[in-house]
mmCIF file of C-alpha atoms in Angstrom:
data_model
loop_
_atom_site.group_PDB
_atom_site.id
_atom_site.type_symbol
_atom_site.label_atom_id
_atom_site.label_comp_id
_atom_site.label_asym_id
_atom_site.label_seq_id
_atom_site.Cartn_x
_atom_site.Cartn_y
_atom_site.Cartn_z
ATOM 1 C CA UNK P 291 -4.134 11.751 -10.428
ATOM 2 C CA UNK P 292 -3.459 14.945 -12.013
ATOM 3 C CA UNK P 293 -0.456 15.108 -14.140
ATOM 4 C CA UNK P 294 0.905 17.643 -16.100
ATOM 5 C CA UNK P 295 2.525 17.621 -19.387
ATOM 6 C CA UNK P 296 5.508 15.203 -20.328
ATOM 7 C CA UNK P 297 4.227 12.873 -17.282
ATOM 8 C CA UNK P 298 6.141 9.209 -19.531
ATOM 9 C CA UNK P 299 4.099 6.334 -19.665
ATOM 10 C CA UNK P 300 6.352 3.555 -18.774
ATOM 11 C CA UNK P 301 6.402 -0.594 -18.621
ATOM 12 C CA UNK P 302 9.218 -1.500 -15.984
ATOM 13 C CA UNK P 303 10.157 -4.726 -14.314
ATOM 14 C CA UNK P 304 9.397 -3.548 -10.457
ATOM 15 C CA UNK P 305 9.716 -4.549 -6.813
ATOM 16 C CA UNK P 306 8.068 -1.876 -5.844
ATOM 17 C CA UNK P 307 4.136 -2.291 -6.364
ATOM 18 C CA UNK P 308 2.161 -4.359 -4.479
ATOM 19 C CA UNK P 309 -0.680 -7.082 -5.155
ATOM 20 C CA UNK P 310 -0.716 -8.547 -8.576
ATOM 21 C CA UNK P 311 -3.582 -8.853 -9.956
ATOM 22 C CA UNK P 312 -4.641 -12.652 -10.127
ATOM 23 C CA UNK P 313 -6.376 -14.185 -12.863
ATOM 24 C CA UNK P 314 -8.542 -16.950 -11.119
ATOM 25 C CA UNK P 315 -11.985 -16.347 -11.375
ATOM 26 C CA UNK P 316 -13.533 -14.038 -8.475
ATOM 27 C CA UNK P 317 -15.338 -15.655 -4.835
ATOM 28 C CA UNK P 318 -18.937 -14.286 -5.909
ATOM 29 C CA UNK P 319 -19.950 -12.585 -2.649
ATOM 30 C CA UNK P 320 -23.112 -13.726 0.051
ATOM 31 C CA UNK P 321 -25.145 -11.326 1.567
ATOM 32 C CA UNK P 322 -22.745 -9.893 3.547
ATOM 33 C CA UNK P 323 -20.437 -8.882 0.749
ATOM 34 C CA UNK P 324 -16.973 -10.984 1.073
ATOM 35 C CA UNK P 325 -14.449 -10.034 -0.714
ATOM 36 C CA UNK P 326 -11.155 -12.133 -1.697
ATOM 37 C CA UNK P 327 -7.952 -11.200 -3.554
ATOM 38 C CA UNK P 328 -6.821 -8.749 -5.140
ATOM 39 C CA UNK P 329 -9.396 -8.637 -7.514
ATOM 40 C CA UNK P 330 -12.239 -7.734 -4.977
ATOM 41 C CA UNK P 331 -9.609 -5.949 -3.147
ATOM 42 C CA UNK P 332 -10.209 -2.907 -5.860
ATOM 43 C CA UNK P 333 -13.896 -2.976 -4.801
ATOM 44 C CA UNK P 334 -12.226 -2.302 -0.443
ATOM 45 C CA UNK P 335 -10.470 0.290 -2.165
ATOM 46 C CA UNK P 336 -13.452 2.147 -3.248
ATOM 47 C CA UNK P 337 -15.142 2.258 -0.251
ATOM 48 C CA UNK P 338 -11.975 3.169 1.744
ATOM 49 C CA UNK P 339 -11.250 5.807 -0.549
ATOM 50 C CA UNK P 340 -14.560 7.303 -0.909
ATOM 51 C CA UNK P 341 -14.521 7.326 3.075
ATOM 52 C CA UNK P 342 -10.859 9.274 2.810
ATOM 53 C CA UNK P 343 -10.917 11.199 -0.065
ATOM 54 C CA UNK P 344 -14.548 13.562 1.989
ATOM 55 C CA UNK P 345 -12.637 14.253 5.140
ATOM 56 C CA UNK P 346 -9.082 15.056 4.070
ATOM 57 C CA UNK P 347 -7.394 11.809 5.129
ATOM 58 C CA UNK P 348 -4.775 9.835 4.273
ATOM 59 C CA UNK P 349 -4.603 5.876 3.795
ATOM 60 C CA UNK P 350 -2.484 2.920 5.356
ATOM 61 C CA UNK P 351 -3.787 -0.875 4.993
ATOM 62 C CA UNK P 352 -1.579 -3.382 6.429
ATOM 63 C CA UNK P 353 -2.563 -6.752 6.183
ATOM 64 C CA UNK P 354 -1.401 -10.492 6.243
ATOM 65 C CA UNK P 355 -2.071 -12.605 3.663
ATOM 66 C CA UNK P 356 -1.451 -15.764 1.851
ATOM 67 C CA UNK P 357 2.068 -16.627 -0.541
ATOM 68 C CA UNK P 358 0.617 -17.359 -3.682
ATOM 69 C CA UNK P 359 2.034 -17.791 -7.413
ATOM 70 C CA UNK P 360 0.232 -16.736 -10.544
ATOM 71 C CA UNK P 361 2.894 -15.905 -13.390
ATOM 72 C CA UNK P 362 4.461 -14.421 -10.869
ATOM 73 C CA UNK P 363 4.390 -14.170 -6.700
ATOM 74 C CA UNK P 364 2.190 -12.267 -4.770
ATOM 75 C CA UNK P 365 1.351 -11.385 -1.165
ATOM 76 C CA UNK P 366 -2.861 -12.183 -1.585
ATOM 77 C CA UNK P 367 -5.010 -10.255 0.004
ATOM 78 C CA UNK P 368 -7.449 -12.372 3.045
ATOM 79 C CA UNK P 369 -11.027 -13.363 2.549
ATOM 80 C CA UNK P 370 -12.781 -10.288 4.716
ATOM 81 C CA UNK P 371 -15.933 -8.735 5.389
ATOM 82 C CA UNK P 372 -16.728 -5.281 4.010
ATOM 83 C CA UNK P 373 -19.986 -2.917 3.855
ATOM 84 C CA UNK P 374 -20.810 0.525 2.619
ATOM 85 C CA UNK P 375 -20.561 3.043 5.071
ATOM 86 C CA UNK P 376 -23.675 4.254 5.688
ATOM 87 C CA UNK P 377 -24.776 7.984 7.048
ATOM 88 C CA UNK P 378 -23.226 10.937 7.047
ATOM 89 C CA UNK P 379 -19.681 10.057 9.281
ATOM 90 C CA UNK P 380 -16.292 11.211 10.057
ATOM 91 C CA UNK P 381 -13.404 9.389 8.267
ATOM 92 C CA UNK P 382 -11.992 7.281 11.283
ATOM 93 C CA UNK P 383 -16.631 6.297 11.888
ATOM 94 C CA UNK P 384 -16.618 5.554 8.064
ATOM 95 C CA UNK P 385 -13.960 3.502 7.938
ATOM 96 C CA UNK P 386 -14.899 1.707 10.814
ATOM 97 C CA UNK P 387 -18.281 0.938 9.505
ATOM 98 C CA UNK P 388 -17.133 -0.300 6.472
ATOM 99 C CA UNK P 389 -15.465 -3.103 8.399
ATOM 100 C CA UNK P 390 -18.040 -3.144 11.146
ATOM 101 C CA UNK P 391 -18.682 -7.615 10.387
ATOM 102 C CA UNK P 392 -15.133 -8.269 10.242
ATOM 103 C CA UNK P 393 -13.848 -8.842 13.976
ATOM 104 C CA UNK P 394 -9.939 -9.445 12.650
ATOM 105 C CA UNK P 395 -9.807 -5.915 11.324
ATOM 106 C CA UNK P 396 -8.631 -3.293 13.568
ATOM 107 C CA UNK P 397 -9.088 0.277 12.393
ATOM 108 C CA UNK P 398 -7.304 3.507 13.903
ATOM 109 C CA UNK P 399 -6.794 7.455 13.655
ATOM 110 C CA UNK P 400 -2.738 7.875 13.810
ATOM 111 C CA UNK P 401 -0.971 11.245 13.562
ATOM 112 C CA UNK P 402 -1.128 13.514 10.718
ATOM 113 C CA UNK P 403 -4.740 12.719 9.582
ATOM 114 C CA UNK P 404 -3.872 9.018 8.879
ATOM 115 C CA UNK P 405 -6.837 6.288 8.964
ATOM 116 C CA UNK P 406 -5.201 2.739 9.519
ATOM 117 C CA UNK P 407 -6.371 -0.456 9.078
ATOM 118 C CA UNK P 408 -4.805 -3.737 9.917
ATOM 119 C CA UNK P 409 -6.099 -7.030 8.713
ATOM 120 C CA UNK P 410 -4.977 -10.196 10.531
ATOM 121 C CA UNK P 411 -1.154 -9.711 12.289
ATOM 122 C CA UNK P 412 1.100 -8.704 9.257
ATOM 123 C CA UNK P 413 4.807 -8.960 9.903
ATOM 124 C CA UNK P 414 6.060 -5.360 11.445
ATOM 125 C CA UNK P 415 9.580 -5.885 12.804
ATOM 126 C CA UNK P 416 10.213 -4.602 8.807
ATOM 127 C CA UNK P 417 7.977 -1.438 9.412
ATOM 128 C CA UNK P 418 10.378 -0.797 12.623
ATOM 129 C CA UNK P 419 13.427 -1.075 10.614
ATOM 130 C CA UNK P 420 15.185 2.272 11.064
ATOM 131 C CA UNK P 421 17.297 4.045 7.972
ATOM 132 C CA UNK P 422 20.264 6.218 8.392
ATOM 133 C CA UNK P 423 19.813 8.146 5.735
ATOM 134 C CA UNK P 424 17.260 7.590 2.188
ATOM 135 C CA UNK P 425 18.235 9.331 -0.580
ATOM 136 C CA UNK P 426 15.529 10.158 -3.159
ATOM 137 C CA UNK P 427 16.311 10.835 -6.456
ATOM 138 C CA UNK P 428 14.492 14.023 -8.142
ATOM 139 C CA UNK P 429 12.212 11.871 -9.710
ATOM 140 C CA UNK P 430 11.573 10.006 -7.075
ATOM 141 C CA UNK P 431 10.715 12.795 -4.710
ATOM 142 C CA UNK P 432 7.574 13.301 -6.734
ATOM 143 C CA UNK P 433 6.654 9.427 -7.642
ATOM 144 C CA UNK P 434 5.635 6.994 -4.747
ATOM 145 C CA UNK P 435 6.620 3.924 -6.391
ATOM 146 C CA UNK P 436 10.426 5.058 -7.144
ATOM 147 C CA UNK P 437 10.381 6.232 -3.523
ATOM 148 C CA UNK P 438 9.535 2.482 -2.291
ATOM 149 C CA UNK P 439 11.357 1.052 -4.416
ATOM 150 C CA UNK P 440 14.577 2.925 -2.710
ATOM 151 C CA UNK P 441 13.278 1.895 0.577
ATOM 152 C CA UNK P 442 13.460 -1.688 -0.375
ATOM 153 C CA UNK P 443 16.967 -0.855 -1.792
ATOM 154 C CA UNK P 444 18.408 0.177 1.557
ATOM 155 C CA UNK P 445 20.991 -1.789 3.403
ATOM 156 C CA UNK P 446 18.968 -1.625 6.448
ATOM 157 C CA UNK P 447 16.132 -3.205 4.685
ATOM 158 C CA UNK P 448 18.317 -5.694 2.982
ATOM 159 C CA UNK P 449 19.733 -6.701 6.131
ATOM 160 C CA UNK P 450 16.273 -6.952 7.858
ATOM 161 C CA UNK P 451 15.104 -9.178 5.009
ATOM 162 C CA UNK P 452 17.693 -11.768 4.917
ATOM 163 C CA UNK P 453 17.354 -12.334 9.054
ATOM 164 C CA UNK P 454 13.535 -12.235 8.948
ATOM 165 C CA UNK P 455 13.853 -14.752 5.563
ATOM 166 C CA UNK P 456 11.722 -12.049 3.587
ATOM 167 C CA UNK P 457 11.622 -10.754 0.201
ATOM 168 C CA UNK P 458 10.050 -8.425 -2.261
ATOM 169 C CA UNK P 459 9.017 -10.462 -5.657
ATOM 170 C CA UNK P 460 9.482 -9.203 -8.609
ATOM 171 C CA UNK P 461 6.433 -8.152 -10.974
ATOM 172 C CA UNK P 462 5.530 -6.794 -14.374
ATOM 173 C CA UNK P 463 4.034 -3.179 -13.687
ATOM 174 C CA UNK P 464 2.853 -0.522 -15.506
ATOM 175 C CA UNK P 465 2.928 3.375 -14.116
ATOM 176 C CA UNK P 466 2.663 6.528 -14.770
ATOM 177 C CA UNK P 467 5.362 8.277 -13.687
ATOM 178 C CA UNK P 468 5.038 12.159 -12.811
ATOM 179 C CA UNK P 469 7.453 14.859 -14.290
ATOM 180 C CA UNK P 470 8.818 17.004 -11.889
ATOM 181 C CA UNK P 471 7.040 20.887 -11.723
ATOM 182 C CA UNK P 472 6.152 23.615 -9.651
ATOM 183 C CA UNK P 473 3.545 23.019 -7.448
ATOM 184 C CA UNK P 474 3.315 19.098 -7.756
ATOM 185 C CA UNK P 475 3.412 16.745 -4.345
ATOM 186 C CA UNK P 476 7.044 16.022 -3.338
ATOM 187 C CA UNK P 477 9.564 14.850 -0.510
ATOM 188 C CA UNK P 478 12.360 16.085 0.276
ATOM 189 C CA UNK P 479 15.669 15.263 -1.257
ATOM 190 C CA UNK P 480 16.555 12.942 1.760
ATOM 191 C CA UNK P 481 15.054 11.452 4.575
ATOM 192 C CA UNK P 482 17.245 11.130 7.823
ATOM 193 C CA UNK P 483 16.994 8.622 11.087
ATOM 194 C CA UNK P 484 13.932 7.375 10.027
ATOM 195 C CA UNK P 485 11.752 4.050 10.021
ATOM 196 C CA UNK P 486 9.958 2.692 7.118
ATOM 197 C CA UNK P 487 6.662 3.309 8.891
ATOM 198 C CA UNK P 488 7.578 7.028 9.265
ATOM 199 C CA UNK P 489 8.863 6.474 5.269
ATOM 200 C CA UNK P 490 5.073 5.015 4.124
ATOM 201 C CA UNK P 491 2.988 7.334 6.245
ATOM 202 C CA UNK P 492 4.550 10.573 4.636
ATOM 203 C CA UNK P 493 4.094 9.169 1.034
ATOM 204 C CA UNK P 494 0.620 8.472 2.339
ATOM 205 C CA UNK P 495 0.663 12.258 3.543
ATOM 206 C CA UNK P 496 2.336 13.793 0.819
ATOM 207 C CA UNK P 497 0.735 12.075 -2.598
ATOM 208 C CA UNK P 498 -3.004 11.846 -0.499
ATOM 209 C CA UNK P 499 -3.348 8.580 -0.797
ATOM 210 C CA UNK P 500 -3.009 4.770 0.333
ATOM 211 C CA UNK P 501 0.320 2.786 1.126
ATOM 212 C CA UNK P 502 -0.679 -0.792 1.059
ATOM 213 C CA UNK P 503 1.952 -2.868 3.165
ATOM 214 C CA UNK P 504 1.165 -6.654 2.823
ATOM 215 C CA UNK P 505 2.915 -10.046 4.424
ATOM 216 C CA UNK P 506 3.200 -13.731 3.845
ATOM 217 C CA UNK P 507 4.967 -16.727 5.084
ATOM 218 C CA UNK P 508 5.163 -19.871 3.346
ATOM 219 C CA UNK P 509 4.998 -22.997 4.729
ATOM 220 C CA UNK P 510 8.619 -24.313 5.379
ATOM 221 C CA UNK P 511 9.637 -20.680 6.265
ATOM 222 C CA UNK P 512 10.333 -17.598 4.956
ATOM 223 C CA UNK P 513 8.165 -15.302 2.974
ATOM 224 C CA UNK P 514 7.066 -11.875 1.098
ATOM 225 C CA UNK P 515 6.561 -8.964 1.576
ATOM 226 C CA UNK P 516 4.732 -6.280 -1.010
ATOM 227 C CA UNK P 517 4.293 -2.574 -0.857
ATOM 228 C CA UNK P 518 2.780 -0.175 -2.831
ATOM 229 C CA UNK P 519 0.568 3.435 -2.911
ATOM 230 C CA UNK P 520 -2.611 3.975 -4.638
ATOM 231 C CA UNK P 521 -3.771 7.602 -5.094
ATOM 232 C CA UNK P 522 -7.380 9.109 -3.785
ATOM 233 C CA UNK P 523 -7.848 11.658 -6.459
ATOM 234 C CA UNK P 524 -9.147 8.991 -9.109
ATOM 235 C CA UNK P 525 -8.112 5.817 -7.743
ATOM 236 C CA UNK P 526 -5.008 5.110 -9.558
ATOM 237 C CA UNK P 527 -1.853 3.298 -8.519
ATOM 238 C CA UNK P 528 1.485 4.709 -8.885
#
């Protein structure tokens, strides 16, 4: 991503970014090219956004995964199947190819040039949870990760949390955060009647890029939940 000058490097304890990155060793891939976590889950992201980033389109990946605990929790990304596209297709073909050996991932065109993928059955009452009224902050109108980060900060979201017997771990991330200017990707000031679907697809919209939505339950109940956004432009989260 493009930013201009003053854009702060910054080191912040967040509940906003998705899958941390583990530091077990990596599932070396057969013929078919597995891949497992959310270290391999960078190598997904390449082909997805390669497929995205030629026709114009925007990103969402919801998946269900497995509670695990590193130095900290994470939501880990499944064991699935992925291959490069090949030919010359549209977005929604690409994408479809690249899952094309993986029968538990269902791919989609949505509204507003959005390719979605869903791996496995991911919680969604969450994603159906409606908000009066977000507020974004002006900084957070033109940074994805503030703007999820108020999502999860909501009342409504609190409240869905605590009956489903979800939560959003804390994590150690580092960002980039963009400096408000002219001409830069932004939402609007506040967001009104709306779900936190509607919320994730227009960051997905607005910044061009990939919200990654990802669920867990452990064992004796309860469980996680992680979100986060990962640009097309170079590949870099926010």
């Amino acid at each position: 991503m493009n930013f201009k000058a003053g854009a702060a490097l910054t080191l912040t304890l967040s509940v906003v970014l998705g899958l941390q990155i583990s530091a077990r060793a990596r599932t070396q891939p057969d013929s078919r090219s597995f891949f497992v976590s959310a270290q391999d889950e960078d190598s997904l992201l390449n082909y997805l956004g390669s497929a995205l980033r030629t026709s114009g389109h925007a990103g969402r990946l919801d998946y269900a995964g497995s509670c695990q605990k590193d130095s900290m929790e994470f939501v880990a990304f499944p064991r699935i199947a992925v291959s490069q596209p090949s030919g010359n297709l549209m977005a929604l073909g690409a994408v479809q190819q690249i899952f094309r050996g993986d029968a538990g991932v269902n791919v989609a065109e949505e509204p507003q040039k959005i390719i979605s993928v869903r791996v496995g059955e991911p919680s969604t009452a969450i994603l159906q949870t409606r908000v009066s009224l977000l507020k974004i902050s002006t900084m957070g109108r033109y940074n994805p990760a503030i703007v999820i980060g108020s999502v999860e900060s909501t009342r409504e979201l609190k409240t869905a949390m605590t009956k489903l017997g979800l939560r959003v771990p804390l994590q150690l991330s580092e960002q980039l955060l963009a400096t408000p200017a002219p001409g830069l990707p932004h939402l609007p000031a506040e967001m009104k009647d709306v779900t936190v679907n509607q919320i994730l697809n227009s960051i997905a919209v607005t910044f061009k890029g990939i919200v990654i939505y990802g669920t867990c339950t452990h064992p004796n109940g309860g469980g996680l939940i992680q979100i986060r956004f990962t640009g097309l432009e170079d590949g870099d989260e926010k």
